[in-house]
mmCIF file of C-alpha atoms in Angstrom:
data_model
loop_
_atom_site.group_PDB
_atom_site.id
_atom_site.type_symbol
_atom_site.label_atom_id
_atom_site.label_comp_id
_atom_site.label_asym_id
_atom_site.label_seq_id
_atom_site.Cartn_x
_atom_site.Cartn_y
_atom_site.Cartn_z
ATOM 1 C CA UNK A 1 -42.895 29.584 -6.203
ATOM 2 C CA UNK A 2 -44.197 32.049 -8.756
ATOM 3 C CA UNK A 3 -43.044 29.445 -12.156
ATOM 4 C CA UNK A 4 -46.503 27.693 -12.951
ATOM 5 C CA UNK A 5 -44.960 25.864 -15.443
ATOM 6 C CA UNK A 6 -42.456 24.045 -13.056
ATOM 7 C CA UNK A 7 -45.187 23.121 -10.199
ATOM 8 C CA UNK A 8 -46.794 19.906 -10.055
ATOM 9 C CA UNK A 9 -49.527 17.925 -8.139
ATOM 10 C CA UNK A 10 -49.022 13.965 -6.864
ATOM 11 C CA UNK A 11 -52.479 13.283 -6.364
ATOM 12 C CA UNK A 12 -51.741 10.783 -3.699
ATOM 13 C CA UNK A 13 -54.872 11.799 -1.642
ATOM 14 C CA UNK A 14 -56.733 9.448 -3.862
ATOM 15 C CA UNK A 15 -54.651 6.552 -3.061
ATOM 16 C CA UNK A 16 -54.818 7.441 0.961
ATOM 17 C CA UNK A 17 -55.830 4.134 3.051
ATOM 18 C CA UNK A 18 -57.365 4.388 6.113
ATOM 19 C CA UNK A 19 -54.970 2.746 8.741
ATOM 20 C CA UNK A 20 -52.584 5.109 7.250
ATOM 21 C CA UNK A 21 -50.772 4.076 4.090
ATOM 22 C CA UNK A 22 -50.805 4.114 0.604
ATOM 23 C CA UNK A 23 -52.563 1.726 -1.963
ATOM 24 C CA UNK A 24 -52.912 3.460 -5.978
ATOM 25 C CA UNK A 25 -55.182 0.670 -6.025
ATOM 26 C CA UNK A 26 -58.012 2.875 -4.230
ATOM 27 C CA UNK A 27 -57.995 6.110 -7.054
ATOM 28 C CA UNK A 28 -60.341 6.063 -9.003
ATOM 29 C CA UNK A 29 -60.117 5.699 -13.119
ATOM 30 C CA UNK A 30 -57.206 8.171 -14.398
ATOM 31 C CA UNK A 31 -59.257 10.316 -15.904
ATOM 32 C CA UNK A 32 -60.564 11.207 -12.628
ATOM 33 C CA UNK A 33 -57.771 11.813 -11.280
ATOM 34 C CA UNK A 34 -56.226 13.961 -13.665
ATOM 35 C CA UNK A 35 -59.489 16.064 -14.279
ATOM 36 C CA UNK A 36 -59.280 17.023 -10.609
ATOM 37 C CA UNK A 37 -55.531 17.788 -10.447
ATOM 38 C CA UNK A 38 -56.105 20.088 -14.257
ATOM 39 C CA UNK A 39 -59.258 21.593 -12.275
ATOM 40 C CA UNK A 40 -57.809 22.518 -8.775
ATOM 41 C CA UNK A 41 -55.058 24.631 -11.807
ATOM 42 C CA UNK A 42 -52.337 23.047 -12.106
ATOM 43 C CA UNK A 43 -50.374 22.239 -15.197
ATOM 44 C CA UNK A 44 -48.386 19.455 -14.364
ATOM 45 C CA UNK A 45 -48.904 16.179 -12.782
ATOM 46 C CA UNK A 46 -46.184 13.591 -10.705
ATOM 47 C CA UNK A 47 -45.712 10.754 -12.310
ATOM 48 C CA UNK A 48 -45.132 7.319 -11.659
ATOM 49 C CA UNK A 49 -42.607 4.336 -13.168
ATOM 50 C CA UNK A 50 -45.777 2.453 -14.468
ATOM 51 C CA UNK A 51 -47.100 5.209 -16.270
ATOM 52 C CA UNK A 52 -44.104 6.409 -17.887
ATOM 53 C CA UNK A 53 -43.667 2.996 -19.211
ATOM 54 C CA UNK A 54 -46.764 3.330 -21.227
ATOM 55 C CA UNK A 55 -45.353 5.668 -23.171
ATOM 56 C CA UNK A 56 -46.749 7.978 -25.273
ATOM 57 C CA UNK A 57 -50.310 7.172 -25.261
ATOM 58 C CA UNK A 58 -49.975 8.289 -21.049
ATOM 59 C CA UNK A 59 -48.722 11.372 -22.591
ATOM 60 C CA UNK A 60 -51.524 12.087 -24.793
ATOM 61 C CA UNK A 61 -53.918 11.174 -21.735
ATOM 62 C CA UNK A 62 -52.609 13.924 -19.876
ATOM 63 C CA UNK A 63 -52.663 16.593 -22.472
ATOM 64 C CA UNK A 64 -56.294 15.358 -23.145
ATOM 65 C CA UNK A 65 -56.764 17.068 -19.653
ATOM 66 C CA UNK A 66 -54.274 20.502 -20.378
ATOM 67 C CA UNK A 67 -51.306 18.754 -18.032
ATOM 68 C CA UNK A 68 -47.988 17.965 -19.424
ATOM 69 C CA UNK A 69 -45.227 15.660 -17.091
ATOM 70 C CA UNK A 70 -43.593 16.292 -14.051
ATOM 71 C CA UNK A 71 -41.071 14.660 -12.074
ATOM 72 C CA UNK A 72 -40.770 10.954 -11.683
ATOM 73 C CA UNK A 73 -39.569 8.866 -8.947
ATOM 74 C CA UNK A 74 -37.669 5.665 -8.569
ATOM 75 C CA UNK A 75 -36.309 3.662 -6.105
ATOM 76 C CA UNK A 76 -33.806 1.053 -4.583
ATOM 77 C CA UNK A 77 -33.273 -0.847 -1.304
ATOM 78 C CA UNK A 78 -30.718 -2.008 0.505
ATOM 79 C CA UNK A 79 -29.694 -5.832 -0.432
ATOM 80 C CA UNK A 80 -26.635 -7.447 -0.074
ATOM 81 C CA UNK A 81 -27.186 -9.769 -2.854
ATOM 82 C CA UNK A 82 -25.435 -8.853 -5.931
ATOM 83 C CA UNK A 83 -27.490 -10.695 -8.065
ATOM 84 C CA UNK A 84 -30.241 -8.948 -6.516
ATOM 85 C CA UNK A 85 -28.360 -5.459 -6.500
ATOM 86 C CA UNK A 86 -27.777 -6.108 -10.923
ATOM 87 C CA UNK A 87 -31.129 -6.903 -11.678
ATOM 88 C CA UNK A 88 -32.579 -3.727 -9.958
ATOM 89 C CA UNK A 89 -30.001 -1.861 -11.863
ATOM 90 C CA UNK A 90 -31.509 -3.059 -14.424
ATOM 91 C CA UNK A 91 -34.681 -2.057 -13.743
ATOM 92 C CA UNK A 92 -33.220 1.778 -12.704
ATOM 93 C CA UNK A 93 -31.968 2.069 -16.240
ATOM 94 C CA UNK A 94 -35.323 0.709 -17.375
ATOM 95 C CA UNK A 95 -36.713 3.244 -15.899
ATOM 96 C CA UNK A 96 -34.763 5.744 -16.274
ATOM 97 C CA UNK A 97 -35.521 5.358 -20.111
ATOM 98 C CA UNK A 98 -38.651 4.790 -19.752
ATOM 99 C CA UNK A 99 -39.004 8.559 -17.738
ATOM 100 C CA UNK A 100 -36.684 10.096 -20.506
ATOM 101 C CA UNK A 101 -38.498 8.844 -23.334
ATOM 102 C CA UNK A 102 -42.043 10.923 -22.668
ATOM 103 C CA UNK A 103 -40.277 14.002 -21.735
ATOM 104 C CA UNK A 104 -39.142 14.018 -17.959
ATOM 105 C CA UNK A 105 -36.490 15.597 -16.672
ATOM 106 C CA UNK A 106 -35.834 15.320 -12.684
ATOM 107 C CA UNK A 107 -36.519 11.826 -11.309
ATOM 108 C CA UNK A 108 -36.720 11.747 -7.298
ATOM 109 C CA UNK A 109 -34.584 8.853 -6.329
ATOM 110 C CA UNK A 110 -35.374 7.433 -2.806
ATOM 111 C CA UNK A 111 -34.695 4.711 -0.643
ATOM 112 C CA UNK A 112 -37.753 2.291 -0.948
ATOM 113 C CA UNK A 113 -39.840 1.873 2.480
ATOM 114 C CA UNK A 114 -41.432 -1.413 2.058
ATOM 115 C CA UNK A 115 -45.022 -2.011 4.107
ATOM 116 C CA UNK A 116 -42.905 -4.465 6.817
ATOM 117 C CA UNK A 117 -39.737 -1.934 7.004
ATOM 118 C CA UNK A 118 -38.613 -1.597 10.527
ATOM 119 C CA UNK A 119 -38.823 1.734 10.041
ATOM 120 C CA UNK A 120 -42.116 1.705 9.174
ATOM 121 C CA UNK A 121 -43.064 0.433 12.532
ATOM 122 C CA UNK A 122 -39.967 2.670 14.496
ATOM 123 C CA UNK A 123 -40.625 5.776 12.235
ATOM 124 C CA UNK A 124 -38.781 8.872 12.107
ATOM 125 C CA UNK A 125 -36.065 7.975 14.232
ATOM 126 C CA UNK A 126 -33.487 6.825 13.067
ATOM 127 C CA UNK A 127 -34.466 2.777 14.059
ATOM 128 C CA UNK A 128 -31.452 0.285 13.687
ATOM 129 C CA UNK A 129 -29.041 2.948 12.210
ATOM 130 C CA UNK A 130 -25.904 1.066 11.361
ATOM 131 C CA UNK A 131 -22.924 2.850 9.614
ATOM 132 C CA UNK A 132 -22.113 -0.179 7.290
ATOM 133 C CA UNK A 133 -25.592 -0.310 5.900
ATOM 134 C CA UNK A 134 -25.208 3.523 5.471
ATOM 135 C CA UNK A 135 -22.701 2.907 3.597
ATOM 136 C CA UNK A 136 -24.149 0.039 1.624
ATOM 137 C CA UNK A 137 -27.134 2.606 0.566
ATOM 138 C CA UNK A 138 -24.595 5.386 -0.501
ATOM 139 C CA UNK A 139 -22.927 3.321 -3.216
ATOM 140 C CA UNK A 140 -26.524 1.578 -4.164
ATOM 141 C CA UNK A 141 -28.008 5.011 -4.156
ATOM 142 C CA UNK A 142 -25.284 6.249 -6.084
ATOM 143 C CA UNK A 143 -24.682 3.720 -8.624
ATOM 144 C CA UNK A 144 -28.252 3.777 -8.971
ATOM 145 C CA UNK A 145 -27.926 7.496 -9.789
ATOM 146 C CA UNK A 146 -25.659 6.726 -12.702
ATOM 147 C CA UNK A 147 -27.682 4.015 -14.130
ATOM 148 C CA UNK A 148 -30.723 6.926 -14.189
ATOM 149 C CA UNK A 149 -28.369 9.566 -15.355
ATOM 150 C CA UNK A 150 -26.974 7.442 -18.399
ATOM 151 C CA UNK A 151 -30.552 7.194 -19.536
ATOM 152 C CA UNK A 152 -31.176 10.939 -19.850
ATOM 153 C CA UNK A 153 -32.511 12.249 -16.446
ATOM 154 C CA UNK A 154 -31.638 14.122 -13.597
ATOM 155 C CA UNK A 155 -31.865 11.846 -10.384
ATOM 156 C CA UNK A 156 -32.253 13.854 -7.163
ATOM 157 C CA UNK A 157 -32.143 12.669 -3.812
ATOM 158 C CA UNK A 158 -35.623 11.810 -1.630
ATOM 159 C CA UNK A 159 -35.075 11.219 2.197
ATOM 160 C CA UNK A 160 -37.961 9.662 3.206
ATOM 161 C CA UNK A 161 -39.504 8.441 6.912
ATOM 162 C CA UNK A 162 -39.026 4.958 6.899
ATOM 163 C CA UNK A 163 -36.768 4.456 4.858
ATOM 164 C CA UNK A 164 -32.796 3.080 5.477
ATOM 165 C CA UNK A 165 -32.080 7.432 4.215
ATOM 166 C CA UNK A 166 -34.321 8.931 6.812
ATOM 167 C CA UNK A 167 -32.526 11.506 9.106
ATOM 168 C CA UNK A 168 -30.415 14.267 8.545
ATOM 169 C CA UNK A 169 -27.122 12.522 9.212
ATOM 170 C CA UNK A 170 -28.492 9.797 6.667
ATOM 171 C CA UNK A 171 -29.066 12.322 3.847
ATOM 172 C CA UNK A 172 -26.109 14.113 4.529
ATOM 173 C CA UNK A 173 -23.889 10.642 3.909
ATOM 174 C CA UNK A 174 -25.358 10.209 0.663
ATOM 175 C CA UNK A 175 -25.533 13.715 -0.342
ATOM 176 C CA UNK A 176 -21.422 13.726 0.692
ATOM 177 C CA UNK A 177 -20.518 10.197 -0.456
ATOM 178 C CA UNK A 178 -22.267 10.677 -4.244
ATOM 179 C CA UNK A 179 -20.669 13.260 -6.542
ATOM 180 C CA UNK A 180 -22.985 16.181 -7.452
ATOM 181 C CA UNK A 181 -22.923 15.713 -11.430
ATOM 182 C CA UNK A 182 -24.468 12.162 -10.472
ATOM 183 C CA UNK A 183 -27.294 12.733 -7.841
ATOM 184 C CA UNK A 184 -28.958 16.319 -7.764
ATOM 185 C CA UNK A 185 -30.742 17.051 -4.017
ATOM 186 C CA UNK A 186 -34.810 16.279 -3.870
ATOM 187 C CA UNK A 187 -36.002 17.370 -0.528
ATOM 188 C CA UNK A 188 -39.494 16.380 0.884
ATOM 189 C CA UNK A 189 -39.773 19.245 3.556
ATOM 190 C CA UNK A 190 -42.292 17.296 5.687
ATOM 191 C CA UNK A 191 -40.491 13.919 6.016
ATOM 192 C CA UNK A 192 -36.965 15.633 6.963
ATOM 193 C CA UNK A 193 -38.978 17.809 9.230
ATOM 194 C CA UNK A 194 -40.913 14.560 10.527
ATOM 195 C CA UNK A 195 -37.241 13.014 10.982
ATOM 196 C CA UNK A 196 -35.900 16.412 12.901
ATOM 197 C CA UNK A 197 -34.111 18.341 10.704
ATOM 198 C CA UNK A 198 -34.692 22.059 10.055
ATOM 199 C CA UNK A 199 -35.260 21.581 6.129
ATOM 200 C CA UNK A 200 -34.637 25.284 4.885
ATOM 201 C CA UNK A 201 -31.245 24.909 6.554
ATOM 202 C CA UNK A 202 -30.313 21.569 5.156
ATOM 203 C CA UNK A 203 -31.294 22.861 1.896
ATOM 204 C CA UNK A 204 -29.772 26.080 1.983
ATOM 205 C CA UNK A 205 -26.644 23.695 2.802
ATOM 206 C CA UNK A 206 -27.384 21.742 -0.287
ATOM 207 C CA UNK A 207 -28.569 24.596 -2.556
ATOM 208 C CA UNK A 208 -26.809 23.962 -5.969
ATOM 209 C CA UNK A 209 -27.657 20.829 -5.578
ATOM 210 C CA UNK A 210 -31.601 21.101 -5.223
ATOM 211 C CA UNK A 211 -33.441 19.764 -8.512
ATOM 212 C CA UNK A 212 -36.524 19.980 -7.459
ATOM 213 C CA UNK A 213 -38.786 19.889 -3.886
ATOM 214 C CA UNK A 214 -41.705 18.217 -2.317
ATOM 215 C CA UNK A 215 -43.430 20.681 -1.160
ATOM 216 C CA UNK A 216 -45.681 18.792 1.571
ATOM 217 C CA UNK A 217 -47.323 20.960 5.036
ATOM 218 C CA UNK A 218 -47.178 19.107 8.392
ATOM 219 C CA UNK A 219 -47.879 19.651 11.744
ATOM 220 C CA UNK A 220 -44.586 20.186 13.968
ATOM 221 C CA UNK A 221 -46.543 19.154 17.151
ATOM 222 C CA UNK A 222 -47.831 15.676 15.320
ATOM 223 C CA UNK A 223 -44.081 15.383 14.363
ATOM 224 C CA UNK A 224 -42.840 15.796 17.453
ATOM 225 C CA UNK A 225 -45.090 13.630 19.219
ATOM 226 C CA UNK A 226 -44.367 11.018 16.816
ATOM 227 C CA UNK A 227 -40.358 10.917 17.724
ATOM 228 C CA UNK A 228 -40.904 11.482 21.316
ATOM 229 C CA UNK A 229 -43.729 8.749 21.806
ATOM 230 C CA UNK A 230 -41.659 6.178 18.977
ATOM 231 C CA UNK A 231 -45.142 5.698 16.845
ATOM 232 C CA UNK A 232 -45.044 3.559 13.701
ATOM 233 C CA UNK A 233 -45.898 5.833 10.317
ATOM 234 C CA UNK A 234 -48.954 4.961 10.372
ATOM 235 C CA UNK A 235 -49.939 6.163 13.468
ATOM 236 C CA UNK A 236 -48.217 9.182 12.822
ATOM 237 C CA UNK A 237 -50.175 9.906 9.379
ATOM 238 C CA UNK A 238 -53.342 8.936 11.427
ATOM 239 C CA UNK A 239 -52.914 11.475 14.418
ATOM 240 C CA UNK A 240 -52.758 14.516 11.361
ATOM 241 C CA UNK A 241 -49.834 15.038 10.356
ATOM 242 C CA UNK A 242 -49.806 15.708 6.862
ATOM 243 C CA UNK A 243 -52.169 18.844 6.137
ATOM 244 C CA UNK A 244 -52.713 20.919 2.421
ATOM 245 C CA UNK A 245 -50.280 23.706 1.443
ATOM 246 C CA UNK A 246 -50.268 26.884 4.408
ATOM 247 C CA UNK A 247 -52.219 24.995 7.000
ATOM 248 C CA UNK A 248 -49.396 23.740 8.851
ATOM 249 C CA UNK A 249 -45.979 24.777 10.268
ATOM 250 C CA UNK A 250 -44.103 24.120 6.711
ATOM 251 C CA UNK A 251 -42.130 27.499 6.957
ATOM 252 C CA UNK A 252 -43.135 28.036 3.262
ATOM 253 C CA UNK A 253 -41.808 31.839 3.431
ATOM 254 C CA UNK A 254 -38.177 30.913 3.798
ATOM 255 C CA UNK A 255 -38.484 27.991 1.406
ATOM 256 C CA UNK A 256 -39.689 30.328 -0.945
ATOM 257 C CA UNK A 257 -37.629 32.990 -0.591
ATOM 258 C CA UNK A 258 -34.957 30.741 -0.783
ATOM 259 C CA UNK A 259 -35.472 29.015 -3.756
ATOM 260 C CA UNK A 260 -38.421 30.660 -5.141
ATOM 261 C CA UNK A 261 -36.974 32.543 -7.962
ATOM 262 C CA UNK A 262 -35.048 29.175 -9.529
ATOM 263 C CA UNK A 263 -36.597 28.806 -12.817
ATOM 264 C CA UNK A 264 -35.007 25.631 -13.523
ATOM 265 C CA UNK A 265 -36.491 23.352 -9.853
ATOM 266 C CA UNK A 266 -39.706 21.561 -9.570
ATOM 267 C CA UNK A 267 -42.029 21.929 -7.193
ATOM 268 C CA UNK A 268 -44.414 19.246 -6.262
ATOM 269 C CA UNK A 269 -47.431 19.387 -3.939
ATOM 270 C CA UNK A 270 -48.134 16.731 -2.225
ATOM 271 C CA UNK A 271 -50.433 15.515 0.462
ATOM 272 C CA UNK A 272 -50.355 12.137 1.977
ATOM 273 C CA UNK A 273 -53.395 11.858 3.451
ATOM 274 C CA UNK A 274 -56.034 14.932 3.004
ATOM 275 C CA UNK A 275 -57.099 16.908 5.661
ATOM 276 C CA UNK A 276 -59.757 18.143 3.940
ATOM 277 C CA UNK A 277 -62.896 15.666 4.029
ATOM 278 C CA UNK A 278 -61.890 13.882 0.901
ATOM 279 C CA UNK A 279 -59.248 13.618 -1.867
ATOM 280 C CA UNK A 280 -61.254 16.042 -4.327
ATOM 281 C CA UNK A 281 -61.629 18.581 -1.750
ATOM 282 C CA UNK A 282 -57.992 18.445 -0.541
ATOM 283 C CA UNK A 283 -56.874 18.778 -4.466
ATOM 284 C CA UNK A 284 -58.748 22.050 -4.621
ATOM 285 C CA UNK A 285 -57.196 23.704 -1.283
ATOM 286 C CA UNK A 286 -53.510 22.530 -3.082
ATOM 287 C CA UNK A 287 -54.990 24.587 -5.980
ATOM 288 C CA UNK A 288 -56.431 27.645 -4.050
ATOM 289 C CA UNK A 289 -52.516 27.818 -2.302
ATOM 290 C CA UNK A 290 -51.139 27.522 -5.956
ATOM 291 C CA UNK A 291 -52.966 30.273 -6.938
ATOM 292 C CA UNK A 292 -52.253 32.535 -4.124
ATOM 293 C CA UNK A 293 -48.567 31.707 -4.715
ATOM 294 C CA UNK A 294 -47.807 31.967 -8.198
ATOM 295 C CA UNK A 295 -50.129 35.453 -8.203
ATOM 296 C CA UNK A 296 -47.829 37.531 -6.806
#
């Protein structure tokens, strides 16, 4: 992790909700937010559909504050309406243009975890796993992939807890059922950790494929309570699981060592819900790890 140019903060602290979620609602104006994530050190900032489709005026907003784009992210969910299934096509390759357009280059593609997702209450477990709706998801996610790749961007792969692509055996489907030149790899080390899986394995596995990584600490014993006692994502994220950059169990060595000298990846720190006392503070201990790391 030694390419500052290719490491970027979400500042998702700020939108951290106290039973446990998310709401963007909660940051505070932009500028806030990107003076902290510019003063914690870093260069580049995640960023959202919404914002990319403002265009450049976003753009100019963030170099107002030294920070140029990182990855996006986008999303789709399992339907099995087609009408439903074309119109958020239509919204990928939106998107997609919409990311392209201002200058990004990897877009995490995950499988959206709405607030009333079974899996959100059954998380990290693999809740209701069916093989046809596996399948279902591989040929969304992939088509979806194409619809982001015609547009100009690199769509990578995002297991995520609570999602219908949650566990190992879920990410390997997709990864193995959507050709590489269509859908990249883009890890979050804590949720396939939180799911079970050893994540520098599965990504050694998946190496050519990697695009870029969420680089997010977590506390094994939190995740391991949280399969073994069947808690709902939120009460996972409430019992501290998510923690800033080297305070956890994240083995951040390996990762590094594996994948550390790729100049071409993207690295993005994130933490779910600080650890620290509050989002500002939590920003700053990302930045104090970013500049241990990238001093070496």
């Amino acid at each position: 992790m030694r390419h500052l140019q290719r490491i970027a903060l979400n500042p998702i602290q700020w939108a951290a909700t106290p039973d446990g979620w998310v709401d963007g609602a909660l940051a505070p104006d932009l500028d806030v937010v990107l003076a902290s994530v510019a003063g914690a050190g870093f260069t580049s900032v995640h960023v959202e559909s919404g914002q990319a489709a403002l265009g450049r005026p976003f753009v100019d907003r963030l170099a107002g504050h030294g920070l140029t784009v990182g990855p996006g992210i986008a999303g789709n969910h399992w339907t099995d309406d087609p009408e439903v299934r074309r119109d958020r096509l239509e919204a990928a390759r939106r998107i997609g243009g919409d990311y392209a357009a201002i200058g990004v280059d990897v877009v995490f593609l995950t499988a959206n975890m709405p607030a009333d997702h079974p899996r959100v209450t059954h998380a990290a477990t693999g809740h209701l796993a069916d093989a046809a709706r596996l399948a279902d998801m591989v040929d969304i996610l992939g088509e979806t992939a194409a619809a982001l790749t015609a547009e100009g961007v690199r769509p990578a792969l995002h297991p995520h807890v609570g999602s219908w692509v949650e566990t190992e055996e879920e990410t390997r489907a997709v990864l193995d059922g959507v050709p590489a030149g269509v859908l990249g790899f883009g890890p979050d080390i804590g949720h396939l950790a939180w799911a079970g899986a050893d994540p520098v394995a599965l990504i050694g596995e998946y190496r050519d494929r990697v695009a870029g990584v969420h680089l997010k600490d977590y506390r094994a014993a939190v995740a391991a309570d949280s399969r073994r006692e069947h808690r709902s994502y939120r009460d996972a994220v409430l019992a501290g699981l998510w923690v800033e950059p080297g305070g956890g169990d994240a083995d951040l060595a390996a990762l590094d060592a594996l994948l550390g000298e790729d100049e071409s990846l993207w690295w993005v720190v994130e933490v779910d819900r600080p650890d620290a006392p509050t989002p500002a503070e939590s920003i700053l201990l990302c930045g104090d790890w970013l500049a241990a790391s990238t001093a070496r």
